[in-house]
XYZ file of C-alpha atoms in Angstrom:
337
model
C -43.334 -33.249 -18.775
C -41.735 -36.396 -18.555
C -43.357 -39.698 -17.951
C -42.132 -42.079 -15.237
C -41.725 -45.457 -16.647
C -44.430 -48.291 -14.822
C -43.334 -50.592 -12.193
C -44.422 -54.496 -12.080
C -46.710 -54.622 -9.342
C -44.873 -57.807 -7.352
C -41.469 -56.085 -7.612
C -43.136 -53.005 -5.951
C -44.588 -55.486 -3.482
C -41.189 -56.597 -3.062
C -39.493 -53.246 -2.227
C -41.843 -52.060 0.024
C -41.574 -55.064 2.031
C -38.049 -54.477 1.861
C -38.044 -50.731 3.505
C -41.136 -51.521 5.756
C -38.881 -52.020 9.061
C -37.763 -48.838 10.984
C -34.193 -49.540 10.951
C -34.071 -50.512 7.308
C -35.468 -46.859 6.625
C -32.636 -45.237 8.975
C -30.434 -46.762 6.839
C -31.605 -45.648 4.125
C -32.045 -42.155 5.289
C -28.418 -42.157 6.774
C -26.873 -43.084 2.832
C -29.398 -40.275 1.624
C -26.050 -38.015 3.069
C -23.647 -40.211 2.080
C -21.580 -43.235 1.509
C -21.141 -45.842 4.361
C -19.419 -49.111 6.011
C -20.839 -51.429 8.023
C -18.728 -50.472 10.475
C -20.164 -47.089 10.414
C -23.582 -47.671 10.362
C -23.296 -50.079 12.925
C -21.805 -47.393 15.694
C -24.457 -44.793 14.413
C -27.634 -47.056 14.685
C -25.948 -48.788 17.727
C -26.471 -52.466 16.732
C -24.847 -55.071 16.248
C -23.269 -55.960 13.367
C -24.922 -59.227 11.390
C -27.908 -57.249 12.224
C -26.936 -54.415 10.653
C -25.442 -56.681 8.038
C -28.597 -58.647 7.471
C -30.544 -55.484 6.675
C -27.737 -54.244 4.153
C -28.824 -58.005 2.240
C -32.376 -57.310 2.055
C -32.067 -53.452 0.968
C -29.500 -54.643 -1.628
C -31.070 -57.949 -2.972
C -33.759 -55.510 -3.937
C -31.669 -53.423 -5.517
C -32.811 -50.227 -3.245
C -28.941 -49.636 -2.077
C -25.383 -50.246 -3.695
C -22.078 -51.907 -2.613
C -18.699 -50.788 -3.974
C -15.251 -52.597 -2.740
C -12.453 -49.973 -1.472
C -9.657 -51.848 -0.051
C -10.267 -54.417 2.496
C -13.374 -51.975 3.210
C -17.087 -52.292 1.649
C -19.328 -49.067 1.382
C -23.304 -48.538 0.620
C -25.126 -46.342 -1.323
C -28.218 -45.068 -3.014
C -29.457 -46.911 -5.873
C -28.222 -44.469 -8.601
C -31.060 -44.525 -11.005
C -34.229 -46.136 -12.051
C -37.445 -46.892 -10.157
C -35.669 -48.070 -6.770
C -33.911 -44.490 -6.416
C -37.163 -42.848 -7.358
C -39.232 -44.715 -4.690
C -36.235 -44.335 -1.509
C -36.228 -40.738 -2.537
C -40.124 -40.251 -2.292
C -39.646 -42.169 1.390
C -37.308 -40.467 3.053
C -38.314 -36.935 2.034
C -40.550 -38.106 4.436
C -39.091 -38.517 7.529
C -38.841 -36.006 10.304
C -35.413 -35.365 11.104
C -35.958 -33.846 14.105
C -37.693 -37.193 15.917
C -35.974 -39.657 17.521
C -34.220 -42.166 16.962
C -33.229 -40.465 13.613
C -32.354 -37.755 15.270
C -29.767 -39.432 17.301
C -28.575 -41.178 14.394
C -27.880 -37.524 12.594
C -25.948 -36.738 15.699
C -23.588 -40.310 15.724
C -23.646 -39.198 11.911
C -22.068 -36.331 12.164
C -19.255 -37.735 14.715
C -18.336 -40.054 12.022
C -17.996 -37.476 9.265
C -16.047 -35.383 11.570
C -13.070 -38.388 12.200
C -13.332 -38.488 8.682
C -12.213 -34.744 8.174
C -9.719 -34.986 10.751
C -7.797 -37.770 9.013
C -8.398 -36.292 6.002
C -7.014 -33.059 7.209
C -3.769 -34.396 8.832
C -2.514 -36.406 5.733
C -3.214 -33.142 3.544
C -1.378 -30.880 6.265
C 1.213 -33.474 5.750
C 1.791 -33.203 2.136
C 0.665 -29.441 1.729
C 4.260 -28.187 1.366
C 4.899 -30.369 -1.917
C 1.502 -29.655 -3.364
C 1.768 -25.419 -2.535
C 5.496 -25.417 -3.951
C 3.760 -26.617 -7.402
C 0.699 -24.350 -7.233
C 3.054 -21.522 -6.984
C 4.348 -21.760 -9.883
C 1.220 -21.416 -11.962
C -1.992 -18.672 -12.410
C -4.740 -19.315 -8.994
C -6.762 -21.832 -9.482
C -9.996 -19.923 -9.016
C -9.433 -18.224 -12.817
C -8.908 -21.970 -13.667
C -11.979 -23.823 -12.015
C -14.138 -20.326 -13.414
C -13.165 -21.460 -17.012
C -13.549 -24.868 -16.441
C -17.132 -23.692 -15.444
C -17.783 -21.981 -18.705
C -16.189 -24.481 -20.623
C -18.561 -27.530 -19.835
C -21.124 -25.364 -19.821
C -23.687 -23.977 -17.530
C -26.468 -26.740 -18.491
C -27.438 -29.257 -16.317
C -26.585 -32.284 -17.066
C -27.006 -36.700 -16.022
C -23.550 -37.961 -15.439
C -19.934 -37.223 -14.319
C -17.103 -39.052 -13.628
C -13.932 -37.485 -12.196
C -10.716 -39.909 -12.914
C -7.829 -39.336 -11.027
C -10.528 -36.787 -8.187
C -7.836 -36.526 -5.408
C -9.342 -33.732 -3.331
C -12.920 -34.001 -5.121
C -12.636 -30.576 -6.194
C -13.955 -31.185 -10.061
C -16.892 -33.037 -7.959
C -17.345 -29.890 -5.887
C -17.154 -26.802 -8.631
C -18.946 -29.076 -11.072
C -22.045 -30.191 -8.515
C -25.174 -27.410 -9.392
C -24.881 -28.945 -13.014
C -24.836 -32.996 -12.767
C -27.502 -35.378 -11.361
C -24.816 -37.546 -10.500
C -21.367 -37.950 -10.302
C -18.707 -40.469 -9.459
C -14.936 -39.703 -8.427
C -12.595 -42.636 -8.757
C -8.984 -42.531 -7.491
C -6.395 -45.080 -6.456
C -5.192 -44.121 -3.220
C -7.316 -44.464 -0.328
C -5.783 -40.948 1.358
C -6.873 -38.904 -1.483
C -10.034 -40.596 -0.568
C -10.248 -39.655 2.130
C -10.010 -36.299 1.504
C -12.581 -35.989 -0.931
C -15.491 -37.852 0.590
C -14.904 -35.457 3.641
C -14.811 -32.793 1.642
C -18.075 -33.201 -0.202
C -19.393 -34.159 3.016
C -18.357 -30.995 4.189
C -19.901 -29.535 1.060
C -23.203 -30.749 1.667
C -22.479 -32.617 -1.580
C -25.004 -35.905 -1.493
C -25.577 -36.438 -5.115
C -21.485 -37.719 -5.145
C -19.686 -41.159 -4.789
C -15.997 -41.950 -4.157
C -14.495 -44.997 -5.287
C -11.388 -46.557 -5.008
C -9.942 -47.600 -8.381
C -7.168 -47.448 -11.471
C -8.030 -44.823 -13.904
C -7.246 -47.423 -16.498
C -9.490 -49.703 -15.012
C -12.086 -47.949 -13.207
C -15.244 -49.568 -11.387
C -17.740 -48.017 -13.671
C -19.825 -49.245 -16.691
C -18.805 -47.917 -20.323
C -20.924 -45.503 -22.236
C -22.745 -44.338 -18.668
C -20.946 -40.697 -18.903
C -22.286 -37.171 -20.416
C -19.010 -35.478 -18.980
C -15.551 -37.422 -18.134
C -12.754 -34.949 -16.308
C -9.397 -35.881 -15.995
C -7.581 -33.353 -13.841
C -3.588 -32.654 -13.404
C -3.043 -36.333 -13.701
C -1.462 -37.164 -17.138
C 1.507 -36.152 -16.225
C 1.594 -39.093 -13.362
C 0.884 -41.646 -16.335
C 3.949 -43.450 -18.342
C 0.934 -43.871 -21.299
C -1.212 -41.011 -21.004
C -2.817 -42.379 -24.562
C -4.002 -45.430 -22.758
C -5.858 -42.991 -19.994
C -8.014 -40.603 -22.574
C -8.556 -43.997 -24.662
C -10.361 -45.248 -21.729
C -12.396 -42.673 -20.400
C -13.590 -41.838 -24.012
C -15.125 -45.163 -23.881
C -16.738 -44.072 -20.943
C -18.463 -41.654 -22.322
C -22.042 -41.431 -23.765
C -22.761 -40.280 -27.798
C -21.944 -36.610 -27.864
C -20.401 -37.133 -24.194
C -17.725 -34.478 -23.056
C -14.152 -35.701 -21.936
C -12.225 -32.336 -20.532
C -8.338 -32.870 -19.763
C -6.611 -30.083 -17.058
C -3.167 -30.520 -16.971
C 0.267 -28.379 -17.849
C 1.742 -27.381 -21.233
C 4.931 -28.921 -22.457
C 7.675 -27.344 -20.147
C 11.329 -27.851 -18.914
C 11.073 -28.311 -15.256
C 12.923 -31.626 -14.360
C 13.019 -31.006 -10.813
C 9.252 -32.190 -11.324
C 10.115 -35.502 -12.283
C 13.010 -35.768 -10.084
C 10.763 -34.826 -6.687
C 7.341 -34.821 -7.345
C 7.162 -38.278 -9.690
C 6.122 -36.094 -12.801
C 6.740 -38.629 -15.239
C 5.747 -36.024 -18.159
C 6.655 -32.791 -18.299
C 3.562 -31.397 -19.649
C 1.794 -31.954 -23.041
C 1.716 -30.172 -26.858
C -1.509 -29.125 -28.323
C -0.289 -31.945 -31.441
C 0.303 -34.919 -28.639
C -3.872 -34.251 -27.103
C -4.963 -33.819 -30.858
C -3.379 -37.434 -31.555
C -4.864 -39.153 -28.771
C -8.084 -37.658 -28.889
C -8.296 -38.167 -32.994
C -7.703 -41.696 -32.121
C -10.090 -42.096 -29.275
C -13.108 -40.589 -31.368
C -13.037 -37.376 -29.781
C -13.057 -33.864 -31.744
C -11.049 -31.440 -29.681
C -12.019 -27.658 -29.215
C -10.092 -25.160 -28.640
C -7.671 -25.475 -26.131
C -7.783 -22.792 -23.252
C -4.409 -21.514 -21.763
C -3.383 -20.086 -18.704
C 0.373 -18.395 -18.369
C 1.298 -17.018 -15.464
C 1.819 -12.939 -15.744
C 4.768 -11.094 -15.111
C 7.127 -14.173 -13.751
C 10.382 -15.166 -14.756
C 12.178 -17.885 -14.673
C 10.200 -21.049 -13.169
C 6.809 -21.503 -14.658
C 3.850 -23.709 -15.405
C 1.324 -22.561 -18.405
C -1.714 -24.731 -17.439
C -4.136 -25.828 -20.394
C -7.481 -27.092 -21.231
C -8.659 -29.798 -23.727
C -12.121 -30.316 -24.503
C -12.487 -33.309 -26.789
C -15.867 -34.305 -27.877
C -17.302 -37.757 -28.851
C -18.266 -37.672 -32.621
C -21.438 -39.842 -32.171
C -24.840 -38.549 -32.772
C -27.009 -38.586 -29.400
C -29.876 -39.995 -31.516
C -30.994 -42.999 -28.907
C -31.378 -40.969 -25.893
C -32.837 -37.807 -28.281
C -35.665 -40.630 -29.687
C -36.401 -41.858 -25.926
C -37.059 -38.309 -24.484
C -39.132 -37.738 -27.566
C -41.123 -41.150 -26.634
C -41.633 -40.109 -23.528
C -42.883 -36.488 -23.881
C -46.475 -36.350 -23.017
C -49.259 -33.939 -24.253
């Protein structure tokens, strides 16, 4: 059994004062499923905005809740970790859904999820004929996504972050295994997209974030498992990408790259902005060996019986080479008799 680690007693006098007020807790409860704008939690809890804005100060000056920048917009969160996320979670486990006003507020809730999906889904019917010319040229993705499964491992574990997460569906297949996870992606569609579909989901333990994959809004050495899937071939320095997230990633940390083996098809780079056309075993090795990873090895799909036009999809484990020893010393610390 783990210990919990002690809380100064003013900073717990602090919080509480903090999520003593009955709106403050429906906010909180209303970021318990998910990630919010002002905007939105404004319409649900049907006030008016500095209000709502005012509270969003006090919850985050006490570090209960979270702000991340995606474009011009601003959305909330859950504290991640640490005492504050411990003591909102113990709260709101609490509350009776089923009494008003929080009732009400699931129902405005839901309404806002659902224009959400509907965007989400008309941009993706929009685009769906590009994106299901490509996956027909390659094995289903379910034998895929069951490897990947296998691959990582069945072991739960803290951290994840998706680079590149488009549809959120390394968030989604990978969820019964992480404590938390982050997707990051640049464009604010794609976002779309995946925040309604781990809404839809029932994914809550998930953020979305707008944000470069060479640059993403996350701190360095937070990350047990980084993913990075069919999006090297977008890059012009793929190198740059895996030398990144392996600095993402915590000692003995896990960086897993899904993407296509080295192939011909230049109507790929003429139509669907592939600017490489796939990768070698030899060019991962390289860029691993120099990022500090130790790859495994790699797992290939080829697609059965077809001729002509094909894709041979591949996965790269790479693993960081250092020793786990400060978080192995901690959890010894911390085991109790």
């Amino acid at each position: 059994m783990l210990s919990r680690p002690l809380t100064d007693l003013a900073a717990l006098v602090d919080r509480l004062k903090a999520v003593a007020e009955s709106s403050r807790l429906r906010i909180l409860y209303l970021l318990s499923r998910g990630d919010l704008t002002v905007s939105d939690i404004t319409e649900i809890l049907n006030q008016s905005q500095p209000r709502v804005s005012r509270h969003l100060k006090l919850l985050l000056d006490e570090g209960l809740i979270g702000r991340y920048q995606e474009g011009s917009w601003a959305y909330f969160h859950l504290a991640e970790e640490g005492f504050e996320r411990d003591l909102v979670a113990g709260l709101i486990a609490r509350i009776d859904p089923a009494q008003p006003p929080v009732d009400r507020d699931l129902e405005r809730l839901a309404a806002v999820k659902h224009r959400r999906q509907e965007r989400a889904a008309a941009y993706f019917g929009a685009n769906a004929e590009s994106w299901d010319r490509i996956r027909s040229l390659h094995v289903p993705e379910e034998a895929v996504e069951t490897a990947i499964v296998e691959l990582v491992g069945r072991r739960p574990f803290r951290s994840m972050l998706d680079l590149g997460t488009g549809t959120g569906r390394m968030l989604e297949i990978l969820a019964p295994f992480y404590q938390h996870a982050i997707g990051v992606d640049l464009s604010r569609e794609m976002l779309a997209i995946a925040r309604a579909n781990l809404e839809r989901a029932g994914i809550g333990h998930a953020q979305i974030r707008q944000g470069d994959l060479l640059a993403p809004p996350v701190e360095r050495g937070q990350f047990d498992l980084v993913t990075i899937h069919q999006v090297l071939h977008y890059l012009e320095h793929p190198g740059a990408a895996i030398a990144e997230a392996a600095r993402l990633l915590r000692p003995s940390g896990q960086l897993l790259i899904v993407d296509f083996a080295a192939h011909a098809l230049e109507f790929l780079r003429d139509q669907h902005a592939h600017v490489r056309l796939g990768f070698s075993d030899r060019q991962i090795a390289e860029w691993f060996d120099e990022a500090g990873l130790d790859l495994a090895e790699p797992i290939e799909f080829e697609p059965k019986g077809v001729e002509g036009e094909h894709l041979t999809v591949k996965l790269w484990l790479g693993r960081d080479r250092r020793l786990l020893i400060a978080d192995t010393d901690t959890t010894a610390t911390e085991q109790t008799a």
